[in-house]
Amino acid sequence: MSLMKSLLGAAAATALSVTAVLADGPALVFDLGGKFDRSFNEAAFNGAQRWAEETGGEYREIELQSDAQREQALRRLAEAGSNPVVMAGFAFGSVLDTIAPDYPDTTFVIIDSVVDQSNVQSIIFQEHEGSFLVGMLAGMASETGVVGFVGGMDIPLISRFGCGYAQGVVAANPDATVIANMTGTTPAAWNDPVRGGELTRGQIAQGADVVYAAAGGTGVGVLQTAADEGILSIGVDSNQNGIHPGQVLTSMLKRVDVAVYNAFSAGEEIETGVTVLGLAEDGVGYALDENNAELITPEMQEAVDAAREQIIAGEIVVHNFSDDGTCPVAMQ
């Protein structure tokens, strides 16, 4: 047994050393699913690349192969002198809470989780606000009055997306029905496009003609199936409109790229504590470009932009599922 553990440990170390890019300065650790998932991780990568291109700086990066590598990756980067060390994903939370005190001279930045340590900046997004806007677009675009939501891992964070979306749908069409499914209960749910496609077909069978994917790499399967079946989809995190031009209604932008870029730009002077990014901070929003311009009528855009301003002004309050674990809109 000890020999097997040693072999597994060596394999993990090899994987990390291969994926790490040697450099000085900041570092970025991607969550499971890979940096080219066309969604959350890729947004983080784009932010790091923007920083590198604008400054000429270099950074270290690590792509995880398993959950077991999280602690090893963070310790390796801190001990190598990287600062700050940015990690994309809530799943780093418990590990970071444990190791942050061991490296008081290193500033860590975690996206999508709050870690109460003096050398940690926690960045959280108001996903429910951005999801409300794309939900409005779904409610206005739907011809059947039935729309779908496919989430990734069944956690409160993703329920926040789904609940905000449902509120936006019924704000635009009070008679609409929202069907919701989660892909799974383990991190594998972020990278299962086949299952994403299956869930999408199931929602289409129930009448859905617009489906919103908040599922990382799994969402690629949702968007593909929606395009194959002739219905509209909604992307997430990155602008995914161009994956299937003319068939992706919009994408809920979660500016993970901006969070990473800002962290890298601040360097060792980064402020710790909690940073919240919502509509008011341009941390979330919806994507409008040449790929979906014909799908969004001027009336739809006017309604959504008005709602955006009302949310920022506090005239519309979008319920945050994470506050109490409930949603005011029923989802099937």
mmCIF file of C-alpha atoms in Angstrom:
data_model
loop_
_atom_site.group_PDB
_atom_site.id
_atom_site.type_symbol
_atom_site.label_atom_id
_atom_site.label_comp_id
_atom_site.label_asym_id
_atom_site.label_seq_id
_atom_site.Cartn_x
_atom_site.Cartn_y
_atom_site.Cartn_z
ATOM 1 C CA MET A 1 0.000 0.000 0.000
ATOM 2 C CA SER A 2 2.804 2.426 0.876
ATOM 3 C CA LEU A 3 4.492 1.663 -2.457
ATOM 4 C CA MET A 4 1.252 2.413 -4.313
ATOM 5 C CA LYS A 5 0.858 5.710 -2.461
ATOM 6 C CA SER A 6 4.415 6.634 -3.341
ATOM 7 C CA LEU A 7 3.827 5.891 -7.005
ATOM 8 C CA LEU A 8 0.619 7.908 -7.048
ATOM 9 C CA GLY A 9 2.339 10.800 -5.297
ATOM 10 C CA ALA A 10 5.152 10.739 -7.832
ATOM 11 C CA ALA A 11 2.655 10.728 -10.683
ATOM 12 C CA ALA A 12 0.850 13.722 -9.221
ATOM 13 C CA ALA A 13 4.101 15.617 -8.774
ATOM 14 C CA THR A 14 5.076 14.861 -12.362
ATOM 15 C CA ALA A 15 1.734 16.148 -13.654
ATOM 16 C CA LEU A 16 2.131 19.403 -11.775
ATOM 17 C CA SER A 17 5.704 19.970 -12.863
ATOM 18 C CA VAL A 18 4.800 19.384 -16.495
ATOM 19 C CA THR A 19 1.904 21.850 -16.485
ATOM 20 C CA ALA A 20 3.724 24.571 -14.536
ATOM 21 C CA VAL A 21 5.273 27.345 -16.647
ATOM 22 C CA LEU A 22 8.480 28.578 -15.074
ATOM 23 C CA ALA A 23 8.404 32.329 -14.485
ATOM 24 C CA ASP A 24 8.693 34.985 -11.820
ATOM 25 C CA GLY A 25 5.774 36.964 -10.474
ATOM 26 C CA PRO A 26 2.145 35.906 -10.146
ATOM 27 C CA ALA A 27 0.644 32.475 -10.630
ATOM 28 C CA LEU A 28 -2.697 30.988 -11.614
ATOM 29 C CA VAL A 29 -4.141 27.588 -10.746
ATOM 30 C CA PHE A 30 -7.053 26.412 -12.879
ATOM 31 C CA ASP A 31 -9.897 24.313 -11.586
ATOM 32 C CA LEU A 32 -10.699 20.872 -12.988
ATOM 33 C CA GLY A 33 -11.840 20.910 -16.593
ATOM 34 C CA GLY A 34 -8.734 22.546 -18.029
ATOM 35 C CA LYS A 35 -7.874 26.087 -19.021
ATOM 36 C CA PHE A 36 -9.464 25.710 -22.441
ATOM 37 C CA ASP A 37 -12.948 24.763 -21.238
ATOM 38 C CA ARG A 38 -14.363 27.725 -23.248
ATOM 39 C CA SER A 39 -16.012 28.925 -20.046
ATOM 40 C CA PHE A 40 -14.841 29.630 -16.473
ATOM 41 C CA ASN A 41 -11.215 28.468 -16.634
ATOM 42 C CA GLU A 42 -10.665 29.978 -20.046
ATOM 43 C CA ALA A 43 -11.920 33.322 -18.780
ATOM 44 C CA ALA A 44 -9.289 33.160 -16.036
ATOM 45 C CA PHE A 45 -6.636 32.260 -18.607
ATOM 46 C CA ASN A 46 -7.668 35.184 -20.824
ATOM 47 C CA GLY A 47 -7.207 37.584 -17.922
ATOM 48 C CA ALA A 48 -3.721 36.252 -17.233
ATOM 49 C CA GLN A 49 -2.797 36.434 -20.911
ATOM 50 C CA ARG A 50 -4.034 40.009 -21.189
ATOM 51 C CA TRP A 51 -1.794 40.968 -18.267
ATOM 52 C CA ALA A 52 1.188 39.192 -19.811
ATOM 53 C CA GLU A 53 0.674 40.789 -23.221
ATOM 54 C CA GLU A 54 0.236 44.300 -21.824
ATOM 55 C CA THR A 55 3.112 44.171 -19.356
ATOM 56 C CA GLY A 56 5.531 41.718 -20.930
ATOM 57 C CA GLY A 57 5.485 39.867 -17.620
ATOM 58 C CA GLU A 58 5.486 36.127 -17.058
ATOM 59 C CA TYR A 59 3.447 33.978 -14.728
ATOM 60 C CA ARG A 60 3.267 30.420 -13.531
ATOM 61 C CA GLU A 61 0.198 28.304 -14.252
ATOM 62 C CA ILE A 62 -0.935 24.876 -13.133
ATOM 63 C CA GLU A 63 -3.745 22.737 -14.521
ATOM 64 C CA LEU A 64 -5.000 20.237 -11.979
ATOM 65 C CA GLN A 65 -5.523 16.614 -12.883
ATOM 66 C CA SER A 66 -7.375 15.723 -9.680
ATOM 67 C CA ASP A 67 -8.782 17.205 -6.471
ATOM 68 C CA ALA A 68 -5.892 15.677 -4.558
ATOM 69 C CA GLN A 69 -3.434 18.076 -6.207
ATOM 70 C CA ARG A 70 -4.963 21.300 -4.874
ATOM 71 C CA GLU A 71 -2.831 21.608 -1.735
ATOM 72 C CA GLN A 72 0.320 20.484 -3.488
ATOM 73 C CA ALA A 73 -0.164 23.065 -6.242
ATOM 74 C CA LEU A 74 -0.654 25.971 -3.855
ATOM 75 C CA ARG A 75 2.273 25.016 -1.657
ATOM 76 C CA ARG A 76 4.553 24.541 -4.629
ATOM 77 C CA LEU A 77 3.766 27.971 -6.029
ATOM 78 C CA ALA A 78 4.093 29.730 -2.673
ATOM 79 C CA GLU A 79 7.422 28.056 -1.981
ATOM 80 C CA ALA A 80 8.637 28.982 -5.477
ATOM 81 C CA GLY A 81 8.047 32.649 -4.647
ATOM 82 C CA SER A 82 4.984 33.324 -6.796
ATOM 83 C CA ASN A 83 2.999 36.304 -5.523
ATOM 84 C CA PRO A 84 0.071 36.653 -5.734
ATOM 85 C CA VAL A 85 -1.183 33.098 -6.216
ATOM 86 C CA VAL A 86 -4.615 33.177 -7.839
ATOM 87 C CA MET A 87 -6.933 30.166 -7.900
ATOM 88 C CA ALA A 88 -10.064 29.778 -9.993
ATOM 89 C CA GLY A 89 -12.859 28.013 -8.166
ATOM 90 C CA PHE A 90 -14.659 27.579 -4.858
ATOM 91 C CA ALA A 91 -13.231 24.085 -4.372
ATOM 92 C CA PHE A 92 -9.897 25.562 -3.241
ATOM 93 C CA GLY A 93 -11.576 27.116 -0.193
ATOM 94 C CA SER A 94 -10.897 24.573 2.535
ATOM 95 C CA VAL A 95 -7.362 23.858 1.331
ATOM 96 C CA LEU A 96 -6.495 27.549 1.181
ATOM 97 C CA ASP A 97 -7.905 28.145 4.643
ATOM 98 C CA THR A 98 -5.497 25.502 5.929
ATOM 99 C CA ILE A 99 -2.309 26.517 4.152
ATOM 100 C CA ALA A 100 -2.566 30.328 3.934
ATOM 101 C CA PRO A 101 -1.192 30.832 7.485
ATOM 102 C CA ASP A 102 1.890 28.804 6.514
ATOM 103 C CA TYR A 103 2.890 31.440 3.933
ATOM 104 C CA PRO A 104 2.253 34.846 5.550
ATOM 105 C CA ASP A 105 4.377 36.666 2.969
ATOM 106 C CA THR A 106 2.329 35.305 0.044
ATOM 107 C CA THR A 107 -0.988 36.840 -0.966
ATOM 108 C CA PHE A 108 -3.558 34.357 -2.231
ATOM 109 C CA VAL A 109 -6.585 35.253 -4.347
ATOM 110 C CA ILE A 110 -9.530 32.882 -4.500
ATOM 111 C CA ILE A 111 -12.410 33.285 -6.926
ATOM 112 C CA ASP A 112 -15.911 32.124 -5.910
ATOM 113 C CA SER A 113 -15.238 31.481 -2.234
ATOM 114 C CA VAL A 114 -14.601 33.469 0.955
ATOM 115 C CA VAL A 115 -11.566 32.502 3.020
ATOM 116 C CA ASP A 116 -11.091 34.526 6.186
ATOM 117 C CA GLN A 117 -7.314 34.785 6.389
ATOM 118 C CA SER A 118 -5.242 37.964 6.608
ATOM 119 C CA ASN A 119 -3.296 37.220 3.417
ATOM 120 C CA VAL A 120 -6.259 36.234 1.231
ATOM 121 C CA GLN A 121 -8.377 38.252 -1.170
ATOM 122 C CA SER A 122 -11.735 36.558 -1.778
ATOM 123 C CA ILE A 123 -13.565 37.513 -4.971
ATOM 124 C CA ILE A 124 -17.231 36.665 -5.310
ATOM 125 C CA PHE A 125 -19.635 37.563 -8.087
ATOM 126 C CA GLN A 126 -23.308 38.474 -8.066
ATOM 127 C CA GLU A 127 -24.165 35.795 -10.603
ATOM 128 C CA HIS A 128 -27.859 36.066 -9.822
ATOM 129 C CA GLU A 129 -27.904 39.626 -11.164
ATOM 130 C CA GLY A 130 -26.389 38.733 -14.516
ATOM 131 C CA SER A 131 -28.511 35.594 -14.726
ATOM 132 C CA PHE A 132 -31.635 37.702 -14.203
ATOM 133 C CA LEU A 133 -30.806 39.629 -17.363
ATOM 134 C CA VAL A 134 -30.269 36.571 -19.546
ATOM 135 C CA GLY A 135 -33.406 35.070 -18.002
ATOM 136 C CA MET A 136 -35.372 38.076 -19.231
ATOM 137 C CA LEU A 137 -33.989 37.529 -22.715
ATOM 138 C CA ALA A 138 -34.945 33.848 -22.544
ATOM 139 C CA GLY A 139 -38.461 34.714 -21.425
ATOM 140 C CA MET A 140 -38.900 37.163 -24.284
ATOM 141 C CA ALA A 141 -37.324 34.894 -26.924
ATOM 142 C CA SER A 142 -39.179 31.709 -26.000
ATOM 143 C CA GLU A 143 -42.075 30.781 -28.265
ATOM 144 C CA THR A 144 -43.250 27.845 -26.151
ATOM 145 C CA GLY A 145 -43.169 29.591 -22.794
ATOM 146 C CA VAL A 146 -40.896 26.801 -21.494
ATOM 147 C CA VAL A 147 -37.204 27.406 -20.890
ATOM 148 C CA GLY A 148 -34.470 25.262 -19.369
ATOM 149 C CA PHE A 149 -31.466 25.524 -17.081
ATOM 150 C CA VAL A 150 -28.615 23.002 -16.926
ATOM 151 C CA GLY A 151 -26.288 23.506 -13.982
ATOM 152 C CA GLY A 152 -22.979 21.815 -13.312
ATOM 153 C CA MET A 153 -22.214 20.577 -9.808
ATOM 154 C CA ASP A 154 -25.220 20.764 -7.478
ATOM 155 C CA ILE A 155 -23.994 23.463 -5.100
ATOM 156 C CA PRO A 156 -25.469 26.758 -3.833
ATOM 157 C CA LEU A 157 -23.266 28.748 -6.219
ATOM 158 C CA ILE A 158 -24.919 27.165 -9.258
ATOM 159 C CA SER A 159 -28.356 27.404 -7.687
ATOM 160 C CA ARG A 160 -27.644 31.133 -7.486
ATOM 161 C CA PHE A 161 -27.301 31.186 -11.267
ATOM 162 C CA GLY A 162 -30.479 29.151 -11.737
ATOM 163 C CA CYS A 163 -32.595 31.143 -9.315
ATOM 164 C CA GLY A 164 -31.544 34.493 -10.778
ATOM 165 C CA TYR A 165 -32.309 33.161 -14.247
ATOM 166 C CA ALA A 166 -35.764 31.951 -13.223
ATOM 167 C CA GLN A 167 -36.575 35.337 -11.695
ATOM 168 C CA GLY A 168 -35.630 37.061 -14.938
ATOM 169 C CA VAL A 169 -37.683 34.636 -17.011
ATOM 170 C CA VAL A 170 -40.893 35.267 -15.064
ATOM 171 C CA ALA A 171 -40.207 39.006 -14.941
ATOM 172 C CA ALA A 172 -40.423 38.972 -18.739
ATOM 173 C CA ASN A 173 -43.144 36.303 -18.981
ATOM 174 C CA PRO A 174 -45.079 35.591 -15.759
ATOM 175 C CA ASP A 175 -46.674 32.509 -17.346
ATOM 176 C CA ALA A 176 -43.388 30.866 -18.296
ATOM 177 C CA THR A 177 -42.190 27.514 -16.971
ATOM 178 C CA VAL A 178 -38.563 26.951 -15.969
ATOM 179 C CA ILE A 179 -37.148 23.421 -16.039
ATOM 180 C CA ALA A 180 -33.889 22.915 -14.141
ATOM 181 C CA ASN A 181 -31.420 20.037 -13.890
ATOM 182 C CA MET A 182 -28.000 19.707 -12.289
ATOM 183 C CA THR A 183 -25.369 17.550 -13.954
ATOM 184 C CA GLY A 184 -23.994 15.874 -10.840
ATOM 185 C CA THR A 185 -22.741 16.117 -7.273
ATOM 186 C CA THR A 186 -18.975 15.753 -7.825
ATOM 187 C CA PRO A 187 -16.396 17.927 -9.634
ATOM 188 C CA ALA A 188 -16.785 15.654 -12.668
ATOM 189 C CA ALA A 189 -20.021 17.544 -13.327
ATOM 190 C CA TRP A 190 -17.991 20.433 -14.736
ATOM 191 C CA ASN A 191 -16.605 18.403 -17.610
ATOM 192 C CA ASP A 192 -19.310 16.066 -18.896
ATOM 193 C CA PRO A 193 -20.616 17.441 -22.217
ATOM 194 C CA VAL A 194 -22.315 14.146 -23.058
ATOM 195 C CA ARG A 195 -24.458 14.348 -19.931
ATOM 196 C CA GLY A 196 -25.086 18.016 -20.664
ATOM 197 C CA GLY A 197 -26.482 17.022 -24.039
ATOM 198 C CA GLU A 198 -28.690 14.336 -22.508
ATOM 199 C CA LEU A 199 -30.193 16.775 -20.022
ATOM 200 C CA THR A 200 -30.800 19.294 -22.798
ATOM 201 C CA ARG A 201 -32.655 16.742 -24.916
ATOM 202 C CA GLY A 202 -34.775 15.868 -21.896
ATOM 203 C CA GLN A 203 -35.722 19.511 -21.426
ATOM 204 C CA ILE A 204 -36.500 19.906 -25.116
ATOM 205 C CA ALA A 205 -38.846 16.920 -24.841
ATOM 206 C CA GLN A 206 -40.715 18.900 -22.175
ATOM 207 C CA GLY A 207 -41.095 21.881 -24.479
ATOM 208 C CA ALA A 208 -38.020 23.996 -23.725
ATOM 209 C CA ASP A 209 -36.878 26.138 -26.629
ATOM 210 C CA VAL A 210 -34.195 28.124 -24.764
ATOM 211 C CA VAL A 211 -31.671 26.442 -22.429
ATOM 212 C CA TYR A 212 -29.146 28.222 -20.190
ATOM 213 C CA ALA A 213 -25.978 26.305 -19.333
ATOM 214 C CA ALA A 214 -24.075 27.155 -16.150
ATOM 215 C CA ALA A 215 -21.878 24.093 -16.113
ATOM 216 C CA GLY A 216 -18.319 24.835 -17.225
ATOM 217 C CA GLY A 217 -17.109 22.418 -19.893
ATOM 218 C CA THR A 218 -20.360 20.454 -19.631
ATOM 219 C CA GLY A 219 -22.087 23.475 -21.117
ATOM 220 C CA VAL A 220 -20.348 22.890 -24.458
ATOM 221 C CA GLY A 221 -22.527 19.793 -24.796
ATOM 222 C CA VAL A 222 -25.622 21.821 -23.916
ATOM 223 C CA LEU A 223 -24.875 24.427 -26.570
ATOM 224 C CA GLN A 224 -24.066 21.765 -29.167
ATOM 225 C CA THR A 225 -27.261 19.819 -28.543
ATOM 226 C CA ALA A 226 -29.380 22.970 -28.587
ATOM 227 C CA ALA A 227 -27.880 23.900 -31.963
ATOM 228 C CA ASP A 228 -28.412 20.388 -33.321
ATOM 229 C CA GLU A 229 -32.048 20.388 -32.186
ATOM 230 C CA GLY A 230 -32.786 23.866 -33.519
ATOM 231 C CA ILE A 231 -33.409 25.683 -30.243
ATOM 232 C CA LEU A 232 -31.605 28.584 -28.609
ATOM 233 C CA SER A 233 -29.008 28.296 -25.857
ATOM 234 C CA ILE A 234 -27.387 30.700 -23.421
ATOM 235 C CA GLY A 235 -23.686 30.504 -22.611
ATOM 236 C CA VAL A 236 -21.926 31.396 -19.383
ATOM 237 C CA ASP A 237 -18.794 32.996 -17.910
ATOM 238 C CA SER A 238 -16.993 33.666 -21.209
ATOM 239 C CA ASN A 239 -18.718 35.047 -24.302
ATOM 240 C CA GLN A 240 -19.813 31.807 -25.956
ATOM 241 C CA ASN A 241 -21.952 33.429 -28.654
ATOM 242 C CA GLY A 242 -19.445 32.521 -31.331
ATOM 243 C CA ILE A 243 -19.468 28.776 -30.599
ATOM 244 C CA HIS A 244 -22.702 28.458 -32.596
ATOM 245 C CA PRO A 245 -23.299 31.843 -34.249
ATOM 246 C CA GLY A 246 -26.958 32.712 -34.577
ATOM 247 C CA GLN A 247 -28.026 29.922 -32.237
ATOM 248 C CA VAL A 248 -26.670 31.157 -28.890
ATOM 249 C CA LEU A 249 -29.150 33.776 -27.683
ATOM 250 C CA THR A 250 -26.560 35.414 -25.411
ATOM 251 C CA SER A 251 -23.993 34.578 -22.740
ATOM 252 C CA MET A 252 -24.020 35.564 -19.086
ATOM 253 C CA LEU A 253 -20.648 37.213 -18.688
ATOM 254 C CA LYS A 254 -18.856 36.597 -15.422
ATOM 255 C CA ARG A 255 -15.716 38.679 -15.590
ATOM 256 C CA VAL A 256 -13.308 36.170 -14.133
ATOM 257 C CA ASP A 257 -10.835 37.531 -16.673
ATOM 258 C CA VAL A 258 -11.030 40.975 -15.103
ATOM 259 C CA ALA A 259 -10.603 39.510 -11.604
ATOM 260 C CA VAL A 260 -7.412 37.699 -12.631
ATOM 261 C CA TYR A 261 -6.088 40.670 -14.597
ATOM 262 C CA ASN A 262 -6.657 43.020 -11.667
ATOM 263 C CA ALA A 263 -5.011 40.623 -9.227
ATOM 264 C CA PHE A 264 -1.950 40.189 -11.439
ATOM 265 C CA SER A 265 -1.753 43.954 -12.010
ATOM 266 C CA ALA A 266 -1.862 44.709 -8.283
ATOM 267 C CA GLY A 267 0.916 42.220 -7.649
ATOM 268 C CA GLU A 268 2.213 42.086 -4.086
ATOM 269 C CA GLU A 269 0.253 45.258 -3.258
ATOM 270 C CA ILE A 270 -3.111 43.572 -3.713
ATOM 271 C CA GLU A 271 -5.683 44.342 -1.021
ATOM 272 C CA THR A 272 -6.936 41.432 1.017
ATOM 273 C CA GLY A 273 -10.485 40.894 2.234
ATOM 274 C CA VAL A 274 -13.683 40.329 0.282
ATOM 275 C CA THR A 275 -14.353 41.880 -3.130
ATOM 276 C CA VAL A 276 -17.872 41.656 -4.578
ATOM 277 C CA LEU A 277 -18.438 42.121 -8.313
ATOM 278 C CA GLY A 278 -21.968 42.604 -9.614
ATOM 279 C CA LEU A 279 -23.740 44.656 -12.259
ATOM 280 C CA ALA A 280 -22.692 47.931 -10.644
ATOM 281 C CA GLU A 281 -19.014 46.951 -10.933
ATOM 282 C CA ASP A 282 -19.405 45.455 -14.451
ATOM 283 C CA GLY A 283 -18.512 42.115 -12.891
ATOM 284 C CA VAL A 284 -21.444 40.381 -14.590
ATOM 285 C CA GLY A 285 -23.580 41.165 -17.629
ATOM 286 C CA TYR A 286 -24.796 39.778 -20.937
ATOM 287 C CA ALA A 287 -23.047 39.489 -24.295
ATOM 288 C CA LEU A 288 -24.224 41.252 -27.427
ATOM 289 C CA ASP A 289 -22.119 40.979 -30.582
ATOM 290 C CA GLU A 290 -22.300 40.149 -34.273
ATOM 291 C CA ASN A 291 -23.040 36.505 -33.489
ATOM 292 C CA ASN A 292 -26.357 37.158 -31.735
ATOM 293 C CA ALA A 293 -27.326 40.645 -32.904
ATOM 294 C CA GLU A 294 -30.175 39.307 -35.044
ATOM 295 C CA LEU A 295 -31.592 37.343 -32.101
ATOM 296 C CA ILE A 296 -31.886 40.334 -29.748
ATOM 297 C CA THR A 297 -34.505 42.826 -30.905
ATOM 298 C CA PRO A 298 -34.211 46.510 -29.974
ATOM 299 C CA GLU A 299 -37.191 46.028 -27.654
ATOM 300 C CA MET A 300 -35.494 43.132 -25.871
ATOM 301 C CA GLN A 301 -32.273 45.077 -25.451
ATOM 302 C CA GLU A 302 -34.123 48.134 -24.163
ATOM 303 C CA ALA A 303 -36.018 46.069 -21.586
ATOM 304 C CA VAL A 304 -32.905 44.301 -20.325
ATOM 305 C CA ASP A 305 -30.798 47.449 -20.177
ATOM 306 C CA ALA A 306 -33.571 49.184 -18.227
ATOM 307 C CA ALA A 307 -33.691 46.265 -15.784
ATOM 308 C CA ARG A 308 -29.918 46.452 -15.385
ATOM 309 C CA GLU A 309 -30.140 50.084 -14.320
ATOM 310 C CA GLN A 310 -33.035 49.300 -11.968
ATOM 311 C CA ILE A 311 -31.069 46.523 -10.298
ATOM 312 C CA ILE A 312 -28.067 48.798 -9.826
ATOM 313 C CA ALA A 313 -30.350 51.486 -8.380
ATOM 314 C CA GLY A 314 -32.001 49.005 -6.022
ATOM 315 C CA GLU A 315 -35.394 49.366 -7.686
ATOM 316 C CA ILE A 316 -35.333 45.689 -8.654
ATOM 317 C CA VAL A 317 -33.988 43.303 -6.039
ATOM 318 C CA VAL A 318 -32.888 39.932 -7.369
ATOM 319 C CA HIS A 319 -33.092 37.335 -4.618
ATOM 320 C CA ASN A 320 -29.771 35.650 -3.881
ATOM 321 C CA PHE A 321 -30.263 31.910 -3.370
ATOM 322 C CA SER A 322 -27.147 31.786 -1.214
ATOM 323 C CA ASP A 323 -28.727 34.062 1.395
ATOM 324 C CA ASP A 324 -31.267 31.530 2.613
ATOM 325 C CA GLY A 325 -31.229 28.523 0.295
ATOM 326 C CA THR A 326 -34.601 29.389 -1.253
ATOM 327 C CA CYS A 327 -35.833 30.716 -4.573
ATOM 328 C CA PRO A 328 -39.041 32.728 -5.002
ATOM 329 C CA VAL A 329 -39.655 31.149 -8.416
ATOM 330 C CA ALA A 330 -40.551 27.476 -8.658
ATOM 331 C CA MET A 331 -38.450 25.393 -11.056
ATOM 332 C CA GLN A 332 -39.429 21.955 -12.290
#
